[in-house]
Phi, psi and omega in degrees: 000107182280136175271129181295160174309319181297310180302320177287329179298332188282329180287330174291319170294316179311311191278334178294314175288330165310308190289326180284331177278340183281307181254031172042048175298321165235164172308141187306315174301327176290325170292326175288326168297328177297323189298308187295325179284322172301323185302314186287315193282339180261010168059037172287307175231167168300139192290323173314323190277311177302317183284318174311324176279336181298331164257035181303145171325328181288336181284328178288320172307318180276347174284315182294331188283312182306319179288322177295322182302306190299331178294307185299330192275313195289340192260348181094007186289325179303325183283322175305301183307314194282320178293321172302322185274332188281328185285003178252343193244160187289169196267006167291139181292321177302320179295325173301313176315301180306326190283319177302308185293321183293318188296312185303319183297304193300318189285341172284349178285345180250335191208161186294135187300338175304297179313305186302308198295313167317312171306310194279329183312298182309325184303317185283336173296327187285307180312307180299323178287345174273349174262331173211091185311331175290326185090002186296149183297141176226161174307311175302340178275332176286325182291317190296303181302308177294325166303326183287309183298325183280330170279334176297333174278324191284343181270322201279003173259013181283315180239166178280350178271357189278336188195158169293343195286325175310310181301320192277327175289340178276328173304318193270321178299312181300312187294325179276335193236354185062006180259160179244142178238139180258171180313308175288336176286324185298314188288333174298311188275323184268357174301317178282328176298308183301323191281308180311315177295319174299304186304311182305305176308317176299317173313304183306305199290335172287334177268322178295319187239065185289119183299142175301325177245143176283309185231159173251072191293128194081007180294321181290329163291325173292320178304308181304314184292313184284336177296301184313325183286343180280347177081191180289157181288133186266160193296326185291329178290328189284318183296318190286324181286321187287331179281325185274337173286317175297324183289321180290322180296324184290318184284332182281314176286358169288345190263352178240341184241124184297318190297345176270338185303318179308324182287119184294138178300329174287331177296318191284310196280326177292329170306303176307316177304297191306312183305329178290334172270332173294327176267003166097346195303313178249171190203168187297331183293328178292321193287311177304340185264005160315122189288094180283358178294315186286334165298305170307316170318296175304315176304317173297322173293325172299315188299311189279328180297312171306316193285325185291325185286303186296335185264355174083007178291319192287319181285338176289313181303304184300307175302323182296303184302310183285335174292343171291355191251357180292133177082003179291157164303156191292340181270333164300316186297286177324316174303310184285346175290308187293312174313319182283325177283340184294304179305306196298311186287345163288334162270331177237171173318145181281339175301313182289337186287328179281324182300315182292307192273319195284329178296332183281310173312317172296321182290315177290331184308316181294325178304321181270000178082017179251136179299136173298331177302318183293332183287319174308301188301322188294313179301304197287328173300326182279323187284351180264357193230063171283116180258337196246347164244142162318329192260001171296338176191152185286337174294329180300306190311306176300324177304321184311316179304346169302343187058029181261346186216146166293161166293333179298306184303323175297319177305313178297303172312329184281331187282334169287312185307315177310303190298320187293319174309298196296319177298320172305311191302314187293327169296323174301313181291342189269318195244303198281311192293312174310314172305336171288345180108001181278137187278131175243307176258151181273000000 
């Protein structure tokens, strides 16, 4: 496959953006904006396409998620939730890590990981403020927010409700193989992997970001006092919960009720955001406080993803990489597929990484002697856990807004986490999934 001039330019832009994000040459959002501008000025794509993709509906979904977080914060719900949780868990900081990560992962079983991260983020700000009242960056703060982003990804692979990538992967699988994967079959194989990753990530965060304080004496009493000081639940808190629970219900039912499928998730979440303003829960000052740096960052990620796809650069990368795996041992072939998706999903949206890589891998799998089903599960698991770049997933970008870590720190910490993911995934492919009844070899 010959790569066009536009495809070569897209690859160059792809590498440039990655370097700028890692070394923080410019603010992350400005680098995202640069991606769209360079496409137009270098004639890589028509400006209309570059700019339209920059404001893709998925970007508006993140915007809506951030407004949900603002609603939780402005009504005091985040403080109520944080104090309620903290007054019930031990005062050891590693256990606080575990409590936060477990809560995040469980929530992604029922709602999109982006919405979970947006809802949990203000709560973690309160937790960290109790730890460090000045708000300055701490090891505990780094571990708290980075771990939240990572475990949101690990939890989101377990059900189809955690992210859109599951439905996309199953759609490709059915189209290319004629086989279908049910909601519960997916959860059967993904649950042990997701739980294992959450536990291992907790252990890794405890080592990589060892808190300055091993305990917070008096935290539970302080949290109980602060919780009592909030008084009874107010009408705006109830209204916020009602709107958000209705939103979660509608987003969840889209997977089961065909009549709701045409309603786009971005339109649904923005509709909920509008209700916050209609009911007076949010005001204009809340809109002005939206972290536009995060929105610009994710807009750039969407734009470069579509750019690589439309110029053929992504397909060129996928075919070139996977062709090298022809005739390879079956486990090495799966390892190669996982590594390719891991790299791609850290730079572009995971749905695009699956759409580019999975069809090629599924076609090649029978010639290697590998069952297509295991390839699909590997692709889905890897695409859900981009641990190195902020643009790999919305929770990563939302965590960055905490100002507790730099993009370089996130990248460096994400390398060992990604190696853990690959090692665990290969163990599941080699031993655990076959023991559970998944077909691996033809």
